[in-house]
């Protein structure tokens, strides 16, 4: 047992990890950091605009809590930040968890899309990001059978300020290529992905698994990009088995 750090995705908040808090019953101390400015926290003195800004904040948090070794992971943007943290300070990693994420940078077309979203957020507020992201975040069966998941996601997004979300878009589009980093990840690593993830499809996870020595891959059935919220039972079972066996 030990500390499990779970980093949230874009443009959400730490509350997305609520279904995973039950792992605390197995003795894990769970830290789900609220990234700078998210979840309606008062306007930060400076808005984060890079994955290194977020990773630096998490290092400060871990140091403040005297945590020098943890299982660290995240979903999607949380995965990009996990890579940034590993690049800056690999010594903190006892194991890594990469959920519905990818190692490569945005292709030029995606960068154009990010710029448009940033302009729309500045003009119309966070609703613009929520309207664009929501249809892609969950799979069809979640949309039909678990409307409460969609409602929770929307509420989480709308709690964030436009400046913080625009800063996060800047962080997404400037993140460095993590493909060269993958072969140097020697801690136990679990990759999870929803079988119907439309943003970071399973092929991207397979690519990461091939490059990270000894990495395990679990494809979660009937889940889109938010696999931890859409299929919490399967997600938690997979994560908890990995932690029991490998950590
Ligand atoms: C996320 O869920 O964090 C975002 O989809 C990441 C991205 O758009 O690349």
mmCIF file with all atom_site columns, C-alpha atoms in Angstrom, residues 69-70 82-83 86-87 89-98 180-190 208-216 242 246-247:
data_model
loop_
_atom_site.group_PDB
_atom_site.id
_atom_site.type_symbol
_atom_site.label_atom_id
_atom_site.label_alt_id
_atom_site.label_comp_id
_atom_site.label_asym_id
_atom_site.label_entity_id
_atom_site.label_seq_id
_atom_site.pdbx_PDB_ins_code
_atom_site.Cartn_x
_atom_site.Cartn_y
_atom_site.Cartn_z
_atom_site.occupancy
_atom_site.B_iso_or_equiv
_atom_site.pdbx_formal_charge
_atom_site.auth_seq_id
_atom_site.auth_comp_id
_atom_site.auth_asym_id
_atom_site.auth_atom_id
_atom_site.pdbx_PDB_model_num
ATOM 1  C CA . UNK A 1 69  ? 7.415  7.887  -3.812  1.00 0.00 ? 69  UNK A CA 1
ATOM 2  C CA . UNK A 1 70  ? 3.960  7.203  -5.266  1.00 0.00 ? 70  UNK A CA 1
ATOM 3  C CA . UNK A 1 82  ? 2.144  12.387 -15.844 1.00 0.00 ? 82  UNK A CA 1
ATOM 4  C CA . UNK A 1 83  ? 4.702  12.265 -18.668 1.00 0.00 ? 83  UNK A CA 1
ATOM 5  C CA . UNK A 1 86  ? 8.241  11.770 -15.154 1.00 0.00 ? 86  UNK A CA 1
ATOM 6  C CA . UNK A 1 87  ? 10.436 13.922 -17.384 1.00 0.00 ? 87  UNK A CA 1
ATOM 7  C CA . UNK A 1 89  ? 11.301 14.072 -11.589 1.00 0.00 ? 89  UNK A CA 1
ATOM 8  C CA . UNK A 1 90  ? 11.238 10.316 -12.294 1.00 0.00 ? 90  UNK A CA 1
ATOM 9  C CA . UNK A 1 91  ? 12.330 9.543  -8.754  1.00 0.00 ? 91  UNK A CA 1
ATOM 10 C CA . UNK A 1 92  ? 8.761  10.059 -7.477  1.00 0.00 ? 92  UNK A CA 1
ATOM 11 C CA . UNK A 1 93  ? 7.415  7.138  -9.529  1.00 0.00 ? 93  UNK A CA 1
ATOM 12 C CA . UNK A 1 94  ? 6.796  3.797  -7.869  1.00 0.00 ? 94  UNK A CA 1
ATOM 13 C CA . UNK A 1 95  ? 4.472  2.891  -10.746 1.00 0.00 ? 95  UNK A CA 1
ATOM 14 C CA . UNK A 1 96  ? 2.619  4.698  -13.534 1.00 0.00 ? 96  UNK A CA 1
ATOM 15 C CA . UNK A 1 97  ? -1.028 4.590  -14.634 1.00 0.00 ? 97  UNK A CA 1
ATOM 16 C CA . UNK A 1 98  ? -1.948 5.947  -18.070 1.00 0.00 ? 98  UNK A CA 1
ATOM 17 C CA . UNK A 1 180 ? 11.008 9.299  -26.991 1.00 0.00 ? 180 UNK A CA 1
ATOM 18 C CA . UNK A 1 181 ? 10.390 9.101  -23.234 1.00 0.00 ? 181 UNK A CA 1
ATOM 19 C CA . UNK A 1 182 ? 8.514  5.791  -23.327 1.00 0.00 ? 182 UNK A CA 1
ATOM 20 C CA . UNK A 1 183 ? 11.474 3.347  -23.454 1.00 0.00 ? 183 UNK A CA 1
ATOM 21 C CA . UNK A 1 184 ? 12.918 5.012  -20.338 1.00 0.00 ? 184 UNK A CA 1
ATOM 22 C CA . UNK A 1 185 ? 9.834  4.261  -18.217 1.00 0.00 ? 185 UNK A CA 1
ATOM 23 C CA . UNK A 1 186 ? 11.070 1.320  -16.180 1.00 0.00 ? 186 UNK A CA 1
ATOM 24 C CA . UNK A 1 187 ? 8.561  1.438  -13.318 1.00 0.00 ? 187 UNK A CA 1
ATOM 25 C CA . UNK A 1 188 ? 5.556  -0.922 -13.451 1.00 0.00 ? 188 UNK A CA 1
ATOM 26 C CA . UNK A 1 189 ? 3.052  0.668  -15.832 1.00 0.00 ? 189 UNK A CA 1
ATOM 27 C CA . UNK A 1 190 ? -0.640 0.074  -16.422 1.00 0.00 ? 190 UNK A CA 1
ATOM 28 C CA . UNK A 1 208 ? 2.481  3.077  -25.821 1.00 0.00 ? 208 UNK A CA 1
ATOM 29 C CA . UNK A 1 209 ? 2.428  -0.498 -24.551 1.00 0.00 ? 209 UNK A CA 1
ATOM 30 C CA . UNK A 1 210 ? 4.880  -1.577 -27.260 1.00 0.00 ? 210 UNK A CA 1
ATOM 31 C CA . UNK A 1 211 ? 7.339  1.159  -26.232 1.00 0.00 ? 211 UNK A CA 1
ATOM 32 C CA . UNK A 1 212 ? 7.153  1.063  -22.424 1.00 0.00 ? 212 UNK A CA 1
ATOM 33 C CA . UNK A 1 213 ? 9.121  -1.940 -21.109 1.00 0.00 ? 213 UNK A CA 1
ATOM 34 C CA . UNK A 1 214 ? 6.800  -4.470 -19.439 1.00 0.00 ? 214 UNK A CA 1
ATOM 35 C CA . UNK A 1 215 ? 3.721  -2.234 -19.620 1.00 0.00 ? 215 UNK A CA 1
ATOM 36 C CA . UNK A 1 216 ? 0.315  -3.869 -19.227 1.00 0.00 ? 216 UNK A CA 1
ATOM 37 C CA . UNK A 1 242 ? -2.341 -4.231 -11.022 1.00 0.00 ? 242 UNK A CA 1
ATOM 38 C CA . UNK A 1 246 ? 3.028  -5.105 -9.402  1.00 0.00 ? 246 UNK A CA 1
ATOM 39 C CA . UNK A 1 247 ? 3.463  -2.544 -6.635  1.00 0.00 ? 247 UNK A CA 1
#
